[in-house]
mmCIF file of C-alpha atoms in Angstrom:
data_model
loop_
_atom_site.group_PDB
_atom_site.id
_atom_site.type_symbol
_atom_site.label_atom_id
_atom_site.label_comp_id
_atom_site.label_asym_id
_atom_site.label_seq_id
_atom_site.Cartn_x
_atom_site.Cartn_y
_atom_site.Cartn_z
ATOM 1 C CA ASP B 138 -30.418 -4.649 6.956
ATOM 2 C CA ALA B 139 -28.717 -2.063 9.131
ATOM 3 C CA TYR B 140 -28.798 1.035 6.906
ATOM 4 C CA PRO B 141 -29.606 0.772 3.197
ATOM 5 C CA ALA B 142 -28.219 3.994 1.760
ATOM 6 C CA GLY B 143 -30.132 5.723 -1.010
ATOM 7 C CA ARG B 144 -33.775 5.342 -1.981
ATOM 8 C CA PHE B 145 -34.910 1.736 -1.716
ATOM 9 C CA SER B 146 -37.905 -0.502 -1.117
ATOM 10 C CA MET B 147 -38.062 -3.684 0.930
ATOM 11 C CA THR B 148 -40.793 -6.205 0.033
ATOM 12 C CA ASP B 149 -41.699 -9.767 1.078
ATOM 13 C CA CYS B 150 -38.855 -10.190 3.579
ATOM 14 C CA GLU B 151 -38.896 -12.419 6.657
ATOM 15 C CA ASN B 152 -36.667 -12.744 9.700
ATOM 16 C CA THR B 153 -36.744 -15.685 12.123
ATOM 17 C CA GLY B 154 -33.432 -15.038 13.874
ATOM 18 C CA ASN B 155 -33.002 -13.309 17.210
ATOM 19 C CA ILE B 156 -31.308 -9.906 17.174
ATOM 20 C CA SER B 157 -29.291 -8.395 20.007
ATOM 21 C CA TYR B 158 -27.288 -5.206 20.413
ATOM 22 C CA THR B 159 -25.280 -4.817 23.605
ATOM 23 C CA VAL B 160 -23.047 -2.059 24.951
ATOM 24 C CA LYS B 161 -21.582 -2.633 28.411
ATOM 25 C CA ASP B 162 -19.740 -0.226 30.687
ATOM 26 C CA CYS B 163 -20.954 2.706 28.633
ATOM 27 C CA THR B 164 -19.187 5.955 29.519
ATOM 28 C CA VAL B 165 -19.750 8.023 26.373
ATOM 29 C CA SER B 166 -18.570 11.643 26.454
ATOM 30 C CA ALA B 167 -19.670 12.759 22.974
ATOM 31 C CA ASN B 168 -23.096 12.793 21.332
ATOM 32 C CA TYR B 169 -24.244 9.367 20.205
ATOM 33 C CA ASN B 170 -27.544 10.053 18.551
ATOM 34 C CA ARG B 171 -30.173 7.615 17.277
ATOM 35 C CA THR B 172 -28.937 4.059 17.433
ATOM 36 C CA GLN B 173 -31.650 2.389 15.341
ATOM 37 C CA VAL B 174 -32.461 -1.312 15.618
ATOM 38 C CA GLY B 175 -35.275 -3.302 13.973
ATOM 39 C CA GLY B 176 -36.293 -6.893 13.375
ATOM 40 C CA ILE B 177 -36.245 -6.327 9.604
ATOM 41 C CA VAL B 178 -34.372 -3.055 9.061
ATOM 42 C CA GLY B 179 -32.583 -0.619 11.366
ATOM 43 C CA ALA B 180 -32.722 2.684 9.471
ATOM 44 C CA PRO B 181 -34.740 2.342 6.254
ATOM 45 C CA ASP B 182 -34.829 4.832 3.403
ATOM 46 C CA GLY B 183 -38.076 3.878 1.665
ATOM 47 C CA ASN B 184 -41.175 1.730 2.049
ATOM 48 C CA VAL B 185 -41.178 -1.589 3.895
ATOM 49 C CA THR B 186 -44.015 -3.813 2.614
ATOM 50 C CA ASN B 187 -45.209 -7.360 3.408
ATOM 51 C CA CYS B 188 -42.350 -8.028 5.813
ATOM 52 C CA ASN B 189 -42.594 -10.284 8.879
ATOM 53 C CA ASN B 190 -40.372 -10.588 11.939
ATOM 54 C CA TYR B 191 -40.577 -13.600 14.249
ATOM 55 C CA GLY B 192 -37.301 -13.215 16.145
ATOM 56 C CA SER B 193 -36.775 -11.391 19.411
ATOM 57 C CA VAL B 194 -35.084 -7.984 19.341
ATOM 58 C CA LYS B 195 -33.100 -7.039 22.437
ATOM 59 C CA VAL B 196 -31.006 -3.935 23.046
ATOM 60 C CA THR B 197 -28.919 -3.538 26.215
ATOM 61 C CA ILE B 198 -26.914 -0.393 26.930
ATOM 62 C CA LYS B 199 -25.684 -0.203 30.510
ATOM 63 C CA ASN B 200 -23.599 2.224 32.501
ATOM 64 C CA SER B 201 -20.436 0.912 34.112
ATOM 65 C CA ASP B 202 -21.587 2.300 37.478
ATOM 66 C CA LYS B 203 -24.738 0.390 38.396
ATOM 67 C CA ASN B 204 -25.663 3.046 40.966
ATOM 68 C CA ALA B 205 -25.665 5.976 38.564
ATOM 69 C CA THR B 206 -26.690 6.904 35.056
ATOM 70 C CA TYR B 207 -24.643 8.636 32.406
ATOM 71 C CA ASP B 208 -25.827 11.695 30.463
ATOM 72 C CA ALA B 209 -28.408 9.924 28.337
ATOM 73 C CA LYS B 210 -28.762 12.856 25.959
ATOM 74 C CA GLN B 211 -25.646 11.375 24.415
ATOM 75 C CA HIS B 212 -27.265 8.032 23.593
ATOM 76 C CA THR B 213 -30.738 7.809 22.020
ATOM 77 C CA VAL B 214 -32.221 4.509 20.800
ATOM 78 C CA ASP B 215 -35.018 3.994 18.240
ATOM 79 C CA MET B 216 -36.183 0.384 18.227
ATOM 80 C CA GLY B 217 -39.022 -1.533 16.562
ATOM 81 C CA GLY B 218 -40.178 -5.010 15.683
ATOM 82 C CA ILE B 219 -39.954 -4.168 11.968
ATOM 83 C CA GLY B 220 -37.889 -0.954 11.744
ATOM 84 C CA GLY B 221 -35.913 1.297 14.037
ATOM 85 C CA GLY B 222 -36.812 4.617 12.456
ATOM 86 C CA ASP B 223 -36.526 7.101 9.616
ATOM 87 C CA TYR B 224 -34.242 9.615 11.330
ATOM 88 C CA HIS B 225 -31.057 9.025 9.335
ATOM 89 C CA ALA B 226 -32.858 8.875 5.991
ATOM 90 C CA ARG B 227 -34.410 12.332 6.116
ATOM 91 C CA TYR B 228 -33.494 14.706 3.332
ATOM 92 C CA VAL B 229 -33.876 18.433 2.808
ATOM 93 C CA THR B 230 -35.998 19.718 -0.067
ATOM 94 C CA SER B 231 -35.188 22.716 -2.252
ATOM 95 C CA SER B 232 -37.369 24.839 0.035
ATOM 96 C CA GLY B 233 -35.277 23.823 3.033
ATOM 97 C CA SER B 234 -37.841 21.585 4.753
ATOM 98 C CA SER B 235 -37.132 18.064 6.021
ATOM 99 C CA GLN B 236 -38.899 15.109 4.423
ATOM 100 C CA TYR B 237 -39.315 11.527 5.598
ATOM 101 C CA ILE B 238 -40.299 8.839 3.120
ATOM 102 C CA THR B 239 -40.534 5.471 4.882
ATOM 103 C CA SER B 240 -43.956 3.820 5.266
ATOM 104 C CA TYR B 241 -44.666 0.381 6.767
ATOM 105 C CA ILE B 242 -47.416 -1.548 4.960
ATOM 106 C CA ASN B 243 -48.854 -5.034 5.663
ATOM 107 C CA CYS B 244 -46.119 -5.974 8.121
ATOM 108 C CA LEU B 245 -46.264 -8.380 11.081
ATOM 109 C CA ASN B 246 -44.119 -8.573 14.193
ATOM 110 C CA GLU B 247 -44.362 -11.535 16.552
ATOM 111 C CA GLY B 248 -40.943 -11.146 18.146
ATOM 112 C CA GLU B 249 -40.486 -10.052 21.748
ATOM 113 C CA LEU B 250 -38.941 -6.590 22.169
ATOM 114 C CA VAL B 251 -36.754 -5.766 25.176
ATOM 115 C CA LEU B 252 -34.933 -2.452 25.661
ATOM 116 C CA ASP B 253 -32.684 -2.278 28.736
ATOM 117 C CA LEU B 254 -31.208 1.215 28.680
ATOM 118 C CA ASP B 255 -29.516 3.422 31.281
ATOM 119 C CA ALA B 256 -30.268 6.747 29.619
ATOM 120 C CA SER B 257 -32.139 9.214 31.763
ATOM 121 C CA GLY B 258 -32.705 12.027 29.264
ATOM 122 C CA ALA B 259 -32.353 10.524 25.806
ATOM 123 C CA ASN B 260 -36.042 10.471 24.789
ATOM 124 C CA SER B 261 -35.721 7.105 23.065
ATOM 125 C CA THR B 262 -38.561 5.346 21.221
ATOM 126 C CA LEU B 263 -39.745 1.729 21.290
ATOM 127 C CA GLY B 264 -42.593 0.424 19.105
ATOM 128 C CA GLY B 265 -44.067 -2.921 18.115
ATOM 129 C CA ILE B 266 -43.705 -1.992 14.433
ATOM 130 C CA VAL B 267 -41.386 1.050 14.425
ATOM 131 C CA GLY B 268 -39.745 3.164 17.086
ATOM 132 C CA TRP B 269 -39.450 6.610 15.487
ATOM 133 C CA PRO B 270 -41.623 6.652 12.345
ATOM 134 C CA SER B 271 -41.020 10.216 11.131
ATOM 135 C CA GLY B 272 -40.027 13.738 12.016
ATOM 136 C CA GLU B 273 -43.293 14.444 13.829
ATOM 137 C CA LEU B 274 -44.091 17.085 11.225
ATOM 138 C CA GLU B 275 -47.543 18.176 10.078
ATOM 139 C CA SER B 276 -46.297 17.763 6.511
ATOM 140 C CA SER B 277 -45.285 14.110 6.994
ATOM 141 C CA THR B 278 -46.782 11.859 4.306
ATOM 142 C CA ASN B 279 -45.385 8.529 5.484
ATOM 143 C CA TYR B 280 -47.624 6.143 7.435
ATOM 144 C CA THR B 281 -48.009 2.715 9.017
ATOM 145 C CA GLU B 282 -50.912 0.749 7.516
ATOM 146 C CA ASN B 283 -52.414 -2.739 7.934
ATOM 147 C CA CYS B 284 -49.654 -3.776 10.336
ATOM 148 C CA VAL B 285 -49.992 -6.124 13.308
ATOM 149 C CA ASN B 286 -47.841 -6.449 16.410
ATOM 150 C CA LYS B 287 -48.171 -9.569 18.555
ATOM 151 C CA GLY B 288 -44.850 -9.334 20.374
ATOM 152 C CA ASN B 289 -44.662 -8.275 24.013
ATOM 153 C CA ILE B 290 -42.720 -5.076 24.663
ATOM 154 C CA THR B 291 -40.597 -4.528 27.778
ATOM 155 C CA LEU B 292 -38.675 -1.456 28.902
ATOM 156 C CA LYS B 293 -35.999 -1.877 31.577
ATOM 157 C CA GLY B 294 -33.187 0.186 33.046
ATOM 158 C CA TYR B 295 -33.280 3.902 33.751
ATOM 159 C CA SER B 296 -34.148 5.743 30.556
ATOM 160 C CA LYS B 297 -36.627 8.247 29.211
ATOM 161 C CA CYS B 298 -38.594 6.432 26.523
ATOM 162 C CA ARG B 299 -41.802 6.605 24.490
ATOM 163 C CA VAL B 300 -43.270 3.117 24.179
ATOM 164 C CA GLY B 301 -46.158 2.089 21.904
ATOM 165 C CA GLY B 302 -47.756 -1.076 20.565
ATOM 166 C CA ILE B 303 -47.343 0.184 16.976
ATOM 167 C CA HIS B 304 -45.286 3.427 17.192
ATOM 168 C CA GLY B 305 -43.027 4.768 19.884
ATOM 169 C CA GLY B 306 -43.073 8.299 18.434
ATOM 170 C CA ALA B 307 -45.744 10.192 16.519
ATOM 171 C CA GLY B 308 -46.902 9.157 13.057
ATOM 172 C CA THR B 309 -49.958 8.292 10.981
ATOM 173 C CA ILE B 310 -51.479 4.894 11.845
ATOM 174 C CA ARG B 311 -54.144 3.257 9.662
ATOM 175 C CA ASN B 312 -55.926 -0.048 10.246
ATOM 176 C CA CYS B 313 -53.295 -1.489 12.554
ATOM 177 C CA THR B 314 -53.658 -3.915 15.462
ATOM 178 C CA ASN B 315 -51.603 -4.338 18.603
ATOM 179 C CA GLU B 316 -51.945 -7.535 20.634
ATOM 180 C CA GLY B 317 -48.586 -7.312 22.408
ATOM 181 C CA ASN B 318 -48.528 -6.449 26.101
ATOM 182 C CA ILE B 319 -46.421 -3.502 27.243
ATOM 183 C CA TYR B 320 -44.397 -3.723 30.456
ATOM 184 C CA MET B 321 -42.708 -0.624 31.893
ATOM 185 C CA GLN B 322 -40.370 -2.431 34.289
ATOM 186 C CA GLY B 323 -37.737 0.281 34.590
ATOM 187 C CA CYS B 324 -37.487 3.889 33.368
ATOM 188 C CA VAL B 325 -37.446 7.502 34.524
ATOM 189 C CA ALA B 326 -40.807 9.043 35.412
ATOM 190 C CA ALA B 327 -40.865 11.156 32.216
ATOM 191 C CA SER B 328 -41.504 8.011 30.150
ATOM 192 C CA VAL B 329 -44.885 7.254 28.550
ATOM 193 C CA ALA B 330 -46.663 4.218 27.099
ATOM 194 C CA GLY B 331 -49.690 3.676 24.839
ATOM 195 C CA GLY B 332 -51.438 0.678 23.321
ATOM 196 C CA LEU B 333 -50.942 2.116 19.821
ATOM 197 C CA SER B 334 -48.574 5.080 20.206
ATOM 198 C CA GLY B 335 -46.325 6.172 23.047
ATOM 199 C CA PHE B 336 -46.303 9.838 22.005
ATOM 200 C CA HIS B 337 -48.577 11.410 19.422
ATOM 201 C CA SER B 338 -48.580 14.934 17.998
ATOM 202 C CA ARG B 339 -48.929 17.187 14.946
ATOM 203 C CA GLY B 340 -52.518 16.143 14.264
ATOM 204 C CA LEU B 341 -51.402 13.015 12.416
ATOM 205 C CA GLY B 342 -54.284 10.564 12.085
ATOM 206 C CA ILE B 343 -54.948 7.334 13.943
ATOM 207 C CA THR B 344 -57.831 5.529 12.233
ATOM 208 C CA GLY B 345 -59.428 2.092 12.051
ATOM 209 C CA SER B 346 -57.030 0.539 14.558
ATOM 210 C CA THR B 347 -57.485 -1.930 17.414
ATOM 211 C CA VAL B 348 -55.791 -2.542 20.753
ATOM 212 C CA ASN B 349 -56.063 -5.893 22.571
ATOM 213 C CA CYS B 350 -53.401 -5.790 25.262
ATOM 214 C CA LYS B 351 -52.260 -4.941 28.761
ATOM 215 C CA VAL B 352 -50.233 -1.821 29.507
ATOM 216 C CA THR B 353 -48.537 -2.177 32.878
ATOM 217 C CA ALA B 354 -46.252 0.248 34.701
ATOM 218 C CA TYR B 355 -44.180 -1.179 37.537
ATOM 219 C CA VAL B 356 -42.537 2.200 38.118
ATOM 220 C CA PRO B 357 -43.871 5.796 37.993
ATOM 221 C CA VAL B 358 -44.549 7.127 34.484
ATOM 222 C CA THR B 359 -45.823 10.444 33.131
ATOM 223 C CA GLY B 360 -48.595 9.070 30.908
ATOM 224 C CA ILE B 361 -50.145 5.691 30.158
ATOM 225 C CA GLY B 362 -53.047 5.211 27.738
ATOM 226 C CA GLY B 363 -55.030 2.544 25.952
ATOM 227 C CA MET B 364 -54.390 4.263 22.616
ATOM 228 C CA ILE B 365 -51.906 7.112 23.260
ATOM 229 C CA GLY B 366 -49.583 7.543 26.230
ATOM 230 C CA ASN B 367 -48.922 11.260 25.754
ATOM 231 C CA MET B 368 -50.652 13.652 23.360
ATOM 232 C CA GLY B 369 -48.691 16.795 22.504
ATOM 233 C CA ASN B 370 -50.237 20.255 22.614
ATOM 234 C CA VAL B 371 -51.763 20.174 19.111
ATOM 235 C CA ALA B 372 -55.250 20.050 17.646
ATOM 236 C CA MET B 373 -56.365 16.479 16.934
ATOM 237 C CA THR B 374 -59.436 15.951 14.774
ATOM 238 C CA SER B 375 -58.482 12.959 12.653
ATOM 239 C CA GLY B 376 -58.708 10.024 15.055
ATOM 240 C CA GLU B 377 -61.689 7.747 14.484
ATOM 241 C CA ASP B 378 -63.063 4.189 14.243
ATOM 242 C CA CYS B 379 -60.656 2.662 16.769
ATOM 243 C CA VAL B 380 -61.387 -0.114 19.286
ATOM 244 C CA ILE B 381 -59.584 -0.289 22.617
ATOM 245 C CA ASN B 382 -59.738 -3.504 24.670
ATOM 246 C CA CYS B 383 -57.019 -2.645 27.138
ATOM 247 C CA VAL B 384 -56.148 -3.242 30.778
ATOM 248 C CA ILE B 385 -54.121 -0.387 32.261
ATOM 249 C CA SER B 386 -52.431 -0.850 35.616
ATOM 250 C CA GLY B 387 -49.444 0.281 37.610
ATOM 251 C CA ALA B 388 -47.911 3.072 39.608
ATOM 252 C CA ASN B 389 -48.527 6.815 39.480
ATOM 253 C CA LEU B 390 -51.655 6.634 37.327
ATOM 254 C CA GLU B 391 -52.848 10.208 37.814
ATOM 255 C CA SER B 392 -52.187 10.607 34.074
ATOM 256 C CA ALA B 393 -53.969 7.540 32.736
ATOM 257 C CA GLY B 394 -56.825 7.024 30.305
ATOM 258 C CA MET B 395 -58.393 4.420 28.067
ATOM 259 C CA VAL B 396 -57.835 6.698 25.046
ATOM 260 C CA ILE B 397 -55.163 9.242 26.052
ATOM 261 C CA GLY B 398 -53.073 9.068 29.199
ATOM 262 C CA LEU B 399 -51.626 12.574 29.327
ATOM 263 C CA TRP B 400 -52.348 15.663 27.262
ATOM 264 C CA ASN B 401 -49.584 18.146 28.005
ATOM 265 C CA GLY B 402 -51.329 21.205 26.613
ATOM 266 C CA THR B 403 -53.874 23.868 27.457
ATOM 267 C CA THR B 404 -54.512 25.788 24.224
ATOM 268 C CA GLN B 405 -55.552 23.238 21.577
ATOM 269 C CA LYS B 406 -58.710 21.183 21.042
ATOM 270 C CA ILE B 407 -59.027 17.421 20.652
ATOM 271 C CA ASN B 408 -62.145 15.890 19.093
#
């Protein structure tokens, strides 16, 4: 399902077919924000429960000039084994705040994920379950719970991307497991990768989760971690009861750690 408009729920769905999205000779000149691709749903607008994906998901967006990259701020991709992300489904409350409502519960991805993107500044997301799970807000109530990713995840090309075994971007993770290896084969150095979450922020909890995988960078990256690639400059006191069995290797590993690769802050406290 590409974009189910209006409030909805998706339950007991299964996909066994391979999914591909390809744009060649890309020379965009206007903003092209948040292409969202998932093995079950691209841009959901409500909970996704008991859904399994077994097919590969591959996105290829290449510049016509192989020796250069276009302005990637004009093309951002959110990609996941189950869902792409909640960006398009956000709504504004009477108080003026944004809300995101999609949670992923009891879902399994076994499909391989490959993102080949020439997008040097787009800040895309790639996750074993979901790419961009929410608005990275402290008030976010959506979550990913009891989900398992077994599909390998590969980033190619020349893009800025947050890559995670469960989430690409920040969100609450409960009792999830990642067994898919992560391969950073091509990207700009600002990219990050984590066994559970590529980027994590806003104090959102990561609890009761397990990592059994390899995280490998073949090119320089900013942060690479067994649990989190890059932690934002926020207080974090709600992460607990996680197990990390992870092999981290690759280039430019000054910002590497078995729990957190990079913490880009100086004023907040992490317990």
